[in-house]
Amino acid sequence: MVGDSHKHQGMRKKLVDQLRRKGIQDERVLAALARVPRHLFLDPAFLEHAYEDKAFRIGAGQTISQPYTVAYQSSLLELKPAMKVLEIGTGSGYQASILAEMGAKVFSIERHRSLFDEAKERLRMLGYSKVKTFFGDGFLGQPSFAPYDRILITAAAPEIPRLLLEQLAVGGFLVLPLDSDGGQTMVRLTKSPGGEFMREDFENFRFVPMLKGKVF
Ligand code: SAH
């Protein structure tokens, strides 16, 4: 891959070992993190730090999530090959690339025009051109391609977005960091055939907020 090197591959391997020690067990998730060149999703100012388990600023006041968070959310999706996944919050495009590496058909929405344009171009450059990106408000989802087997929100949701629940396939999961006291709780909702939802709560995290509307 253009811009990747043995040195960076080595750094990724160390990061993956670290994530394994922190409790990430899904080998397909870890393999995807070992393949995607995270340093090419960051501002060159952070290049030396690309493989630290940290979040970084990506412009427009947003961040690329910490690798642990990306691995954690990706594991909760329990992806099977060729599943349709809708991501809310494309940001840098890193999480979308991880899902694409895992064989998902990825649809991703970003509300900031500048981030959307950059991520779209980056995904194309890195060969993830099958990822479909949309400039829009993730609270509305993307009904034209629904239903989705999985929906992943990568920003802190103030509430569970009702339209996203409607766009979820039966048996599908919605994974989201939901606002709770002093942070967000990672929540997974599973849609039952009767249209009810089973809720599971996981660890607490910190995300940038999920906001309504588009920013031009
Ligand atoms: N998944 C990203 C991390 C993104 S940070 C990555 O891998 O880099 C969260 C992103 O969600 C930000 O880019 C923010 O602009 C976006 N966002 C917040 N609210 C949104 C909404 N309603 N619709 C779409 N994107 C949203």
Tab-separated table of C-alpha atoms and ligand atoms in Angstrom:
chain	number	residue	atom	x	y	z
A	1	MET	CA	0.000	0.000	0.000
A	2	VAL	CA	1.338	3.456	-0.920
A	3	GLY	CA	2.779	5.244	2.111
A	4	ASP	CA	2.971	2.107	4.256
A	5	SER	CA	6.252	0.494	5.351
A	6	HIS	CA	7.742	-2.406	7.338
A	7	LYS	CA	8.409	0.006	10.169
A	8	HIS	CA	4.738	0.941	10.389
A	9	GLN	CA	3.688	-2.708	10.118
A	10	GLY	CA	5.922	-3.467	13.074
A	11	MET	CA	4.378	-0.630	15.063
A	12	ARG	CA	0.894	-1.956	14.274
A	13	LYS	CA	1.861	-5.416	15.464
A	14	LYS	CA	2.922	-3.936	18.804
A	15	LEU	CA	-0.345	-1.996	19.042
A	16	VAL	CA	-2.304	-5.186	18.367
A	17	ASP	CA	-0.381	-7.016	21.119
A	18	GLN	CA	-1.226	-4.157	23.465
A	19	LEU	CA	-4.944	-4.318	22.561
A	20	ARG	CA	-4.909	-8.067	23.153
A	21	ARG	CA	-3.490	-7.434	26.638
A	22	LYS	CA	-6.249	-4.856	27.231
A	23	GLY	CA	-8.832	-7.575	26.567
A	24	ILE	CA	-9.675	-7.456	22.847
A	25	GLN	CA	-10.122	-11.076	21.789
A	26	ASP	CA	-11.749	-11.016	18.361
A	27	GLU	CA	-8.924	-12.159	16.064
A	28	ARG	CA	-10.643	-10.829	12.941
A	29	VAL	CA	-10.812	-7.370	14.502
A	30	LEU	CA	-7.154	-7.571	15.542
A	31	ALA	CA	-6.148	-8.731	12.043
A	32	ALA	CA	-7.943	-5.736	10.527
A	33	LEU	CA	-6.149	-3.348	12.910
A	34	ALA	CA	-2.864	-4.978	11.911
A	35	ARG	CA	-3.592	-4.249	8.246
A	36	VAL	CA	-5.030	-0.700	8.163
A	37	PRO	CA	-2.283	1.993	8.061
A	38	ARG	CA	-3.611	4.294	10.801
A	39	HIS	CA	-0.739	6.761	10.247
A	40	LEU	CA	-2.280	7.672	6.891
A	41	PHE	CA	-5.513	8.786	8.607
A	42	LEU	CA	-3.794	11.346	10.822
A	43	ASP	CA	-2.472	14.834	10.456
A	44	PRO	CA	1.286	14.480	9.667
A	45	ALA	CA	1.974	16.337	12.946
A	46	PHE	CA	0.911	13.191	14.845
A	47	LEU	CA	2.719	10.727	12.555
A	48	GLU	CA	5.144	9.541	15.204
A	49	HIS	CA	2.253	8.794	17.559
A	50	ALA	CA	-0.072	7.030	15.116
A	51	TYR	CA	0.319	3.648	16.780
A	52	GLU	CA	-0.162	4.766	20.341
A	53	ASP	CA	-3.498	3.778	21.828
A	54	LYS	CA	-4.768	7.342	21.809
A	55	ALA	CA	-7.362	9.539	20.097
A	56	PHE	CA	-6.103	12.469	17.972
A	57	ARG	CA	-7.594	15.640	16.567
A	58	ILE	CA	-8.588	15.372	12.888
A	59	GLY	CA	-9.941	18.879	12.251
A	60	ALA	CA	-13.367	20.506	12.661
A	61	GLY	CA	-13.015	19.891	16.407
A	62	GLN	CA	-13.369	16.112	15.909
A	63	THR	CA	-11.165	13.122	16.724
A	64	ILE	CA	-10.098	9.781	15.327
A	65	SER	CA	-11.122	7.320	18.048
A	66	GLN	CA	-8.575	5.515	20.187
A	67	PRO	CA	-7.645	2.097	18.674
A	68	TYR	CA	-9.002	0.345	21.796
A	69	THR	CA	-12.386	2.010	21.236
A	70	VAL	CA	-12.387	1.095	17.530
A	71	ALA	CA	-11.500	-2.512	18.392
A	72	TYR	CA	-14.104	-2.624	21.176
A	73	GLN	CA	-16.944	-1.325	19.011
A	74	SER	CA	-15.893	-3.545	16.088
A	75	SER	CA	-15.914	-6.607	18.377
A	76	LEU	CA	-19.424	-5.824	19.656
A	77	LEU	CA	-20.700	-5.881	16.068
A	78	GLU	CA	-19.883	-9.627	15.756
A	79	LEU	CA	-19.606	-9.155	12.000
A	80	LYS	CA	-20.175	-11.926	9.522
A	81	PRO	CA	-18.827	-11.606	5.957
A	82	ALA	CA	-20.785	-9.404	3.549
A	83	MET	CA	-22.985	-7.866	6.242
A	84	LYS	CA	-24.326	-4.393	5.538
A	85	VAL	CA	-23.037	-1.933	8.116
A	86	LEU	CA	-24.071	1.700	8.512
A	87	GLU	CA	-21.579	3.860	10.393
A	88	ILE	CA	-22.572	7.255	11.808
A	89	GLY	CA	-19.563	9.580	12.021
A	90	THR	CA	-17.066	8.832	9.222
A	91	GLY	CA	-14.524	11.241	10.736
A	92	SER	CA	-11.149	10.200	9.311
A	93	GLY	CA	-12.547	7.037	7.702
A	94	TYR	CA	-10.419	4.774	9.922
A	95	GLN	CA	-13.277	2.826	11.532
A	96	ALA	CA	-14.927	2.434	8.111
A	97	SER	CA	-11.678	0.921	6.731
A	98	ILE	CA	-11.494	-1.547	9.612
A	99	LEU	CA	-15.039	-2.704	8.855
A	100	ALA	CA	-14.234	-2.943	5.138
A	101	GLU	CA	-11.130	-5.021	5.919
A	102	MET	CA	-13.413	-7.371	7.845
A	103	GLY	CA	-15.475	-7.945	4.704
A	104	ALA	CA	-18.453	-5.726	5.533
A	105	LYS	CA	-20.366	-3.662	2.978
A	106	VAL	CA	-19.860	-0.296	4.582
A	107	PHE	CA	-22.058	2.801	4.384
A	108	SER	CA	-20.837	5.783	6.388
A	109	ILE	CA	-22.335	9.222	7.099
A	110	GLU	CA	-20.499	12.398	8.157
A	111	ARG	CA	-22.105	15.759	9.000
A	112	HIS	CA	-18.966	17.931	8.464
A	113	ARG	CA	-18.422	18.680	4.793
A	114	SER	CA	-14.635	19.145	5.162
A	115	LEU	CA	-14.172	15.811	6.972
A	116	PHE	CA	-16.503	14.069	4.536
A	117	ASP	CA	-14.470	15.319	1.526
A	118	GLU	CA	-11.144	14.335	3.093
A	119	ALA	CA	-12.301	10.902	4.223
A	120	LYS	CA	-13.869	10.102	0.866
A	121	GLU	CA	-10.615	10.922	-0.950
A	122	ARG	CA	-8.504	9.052	1.616
A	123	LEU	CA	-10.643	5.920	1.376
A	124	ARG	CA	-10.298	6.019	-2.416
A	125	MET	CA	-6.516	6.519	-2.249
A	126	LEU	CA	-6.090	3.609	0.153
A	127	GLY	CA	-8.167	1.258	-1.968
A	128	TYR	CA	-11.308	1.238	0.171
A	129	SER	CA	-13.379	2.608	-2.685
A	130	LYS	CA	-16.226	0.162	-2.017
A	131	VAL	CA	-17.053	2.065	1.175
A	132	LYS	CA	-20.043	4.274	0.367
A	133	THR	CA	-19.781	7.663	2.062
A	134	PHE	CA	-22.578	10.189	2.554
A	135	PHE	CA	-22.603	13.826	3.627
A	136	GLY	CA	-25.605	14.098	5.908
A	137	ASP	CA	-27.124	13.932	9.360
A	138	GLY	CA	-26.734	10.495	10.876
A	139	PHE	CA	-29.846	10.953	13.019
A	140	LEU	CA	-31.741	10.430	9.758
A	141	GLY	CA	-29.730	7.364	8.710
A	142	GLN	CA	-29.634	6.422	5.032
A	143	PRO	CA	-33.014	4.851	4.254
A	144	SER	CA	-32.220	4.201	0.571
A	145	PHE	CA	-29.899	1.292	1.493
A	146	ALA	CA	-31.801	0.009	4.570
A	147	PRO	CA	-32.189	-2.393	6.233
A	148	TYR	CA	-28.701	-2.727	7.739
A	149	ASP	CA	-27.435	-5.795	9.587
A	150	ARG	CA	-25.424	-3.547	11.860
A	151	ILE	CA	-25.484	0.149	12.706
A	152	LEU	CA	-22.541	1.691	14.535
A	153	ILE	CA	-22.568	5.193	16.014
A	154	THR	CA	-19.086	6.610	16.649
A	155	ALA	CA	-20.195	9.823	18.403
A	156	ALA	CA	-21.859	10.244	21.809
A	157	ALA	CA	-25.610	9.887	21.293
A	158	PRO	CA	-27.850	11.990	23.575
A	159	GLU	CA	-30.684	9.487	22.979
A	160	ILE	CA	-31.320	6.372	20.876
A	161	PRO	CA	-32.053	7.658	17.341
A	162	ARG	CA	-35.482	6.291	16.449
A	163	LEU	CA	-34.974	6.388	12.668
A	164	LEU	CA	-31.877	4.228	12.995
A	165	LEU	CA	-33.857	1.577	14.859
A	166	GLU	CA	-36.294	1.537	11.945
A	167	GLN	CA	-33.442	1.001	9.471
A	168	LEU	CA	-32.086	-2.013	11.347
A	169	ALA	CA	-32.734	-5.548	10.022
A	170	VAL	CA	-34.460	-8.096	12.266
A	171	GLY	CA	-31.744	-9.783	14.318
A	172	GLY	CA	-29.525	-6.743	13.682
A	173	PHE	CA	-27.485	-4.774	16.231
A	174	LEU	CA	-27.252	-1.062	16.909
A	175	VAL	CA	-24.050	-0.278	18.829
A	176	LEU	CA	-23.791	3.218	20.303
A	177	PRO	CA	-22.117	5.193	23.076
A	178	LEU	CA	-25.132	6.567	24.934
A	179	ASP	CA	-24.844	9.604	27.224
A	180	SER	CA	-24.831	8.662	30.888
A	181	ASP	CA	-23.477	10.385	34.002
A	182	GLY	CA	-20.069	11.875	33.198
A	183	GLY	CA	-19.459	10.001	29.941
A	184	GLN	CA	-21.071	7.414	27.727
A	185	THR	CA	-22.035	3.814	28.229
A	186	MET	CA	-21.506	1.501	25.287
A	187	VAL	CA	-24.901	0.000	24.520
A	188	ARG	CA	-25.892	-2.777	22.122
A	189	LEU	CA	-29.524	-3.119	21.035
A	190	THR	CA	-30.701	-6.255	19.214
A	191	LYS	CA	-33.887	-6.108	17.136
A	192	SER	CA	-36.205	-9.061	17.690
A	193	PRO	CA	-38.636	-10.414	15.055
A	194	GLY	CA	-41.500	-8.740	16.936
A	195	GLY	CA	-39.710	-5.384	16.576
A	196	GLU	CA	-38.745	-5.122	20.269
A	197	PHE	CA	-35.183	-4.393	21.350
A	198	MET	CA	-32.972	-6.261	23.778
A	199	ARG	CA	-30.486	-3.939	25.516
A	200	GLU	CA	-27.006	-4.824	26.806
A	201	ASP	CA	-24.747	-2.305	28.591
A	202	PHE	CA	-20.939	-2.450	28.446
A	203	GLU	CA	-17.990	-0.247	29.501
A	204	ASN	CA	-17.918	3.560	29.719
A	205	PHE	CA	-16.186	5.667	27.084
A	206	ARG	CA	-15.701	9.278	26.009
A	207	PHE	CA	-16.735	10.386	22.528
A	208	VAL	CA	-17.281	13.727	20.795
A	209	PRO	CA	-21.024	14.514	20.679
A	210	MET	CA	-23.454	13.334	18.019
A	211	LEU	CA	-25.061	16.562	16.778
A	212	LYS	CA	-28.006	17.306	14.528
A	213	GLY	CA	-27.800	18.880	11.076
A	214	LYS	CA	-25.025	19.307	8.535
A	215	VAL	CA	-22.018	21.674	8.633
A	216	PHE	CA	-20.995	23.149	5.258
B	1	SAH	N1	-15.351	6.961	13.178
B	1	SAH	C1	-14.418	8.073	13.156
B	1	SAH	C2	-14.355	8.788	14.493
B	1	SAH	C3	-15.173	9.918	14.400
B	1	SAH	S1	-15.410	11.078	15.715
B	1	SAH	C4	-13.026	7.654	12.749
B	1	SAH	O1	-12.768	6.447	12.643
B	1	SAH	O2	-12.191	8.525	12.519
B	1	SAH	C5	-17.156	11.288	15.470
B	1	SAH	C6	-17.575	11.845	14.143
B	1	SAH	O3	-19.007	11.851	14.134
B	1	SAH	C7	-17.124	13.272	13.873
B	1	SAH	O4	-16.454	13.336	12.656
B	1	SAH	C8	-18.443	14.056	13.841
B	1	SAH	O5	-18.419	15.144	12.940
B	1	SAH	C9	-19.423	12.983	13.403
B	1	SAH	N2	-20.830	13.229	13.739
B	1	SAH	C10	-21.351	13.741	14.886
B	1	SAH	N3	-22.704	13.803	14.806
B	1	SAH	C11	-23.044	13.299	13.583
B	1	SAH	C12	-24.270	13.124	12.894
B	1	SAH	N4	-25.453	13.464	13.429
B	1	SAH	N5	-24.228	12.588	11.655
B	1	SAH	C13	-23.049	12.244	11.071
B	1	SAH	N6	-21.854	12.403	11.664
B	1	SAH	C14	-21.845	12.928	12.906
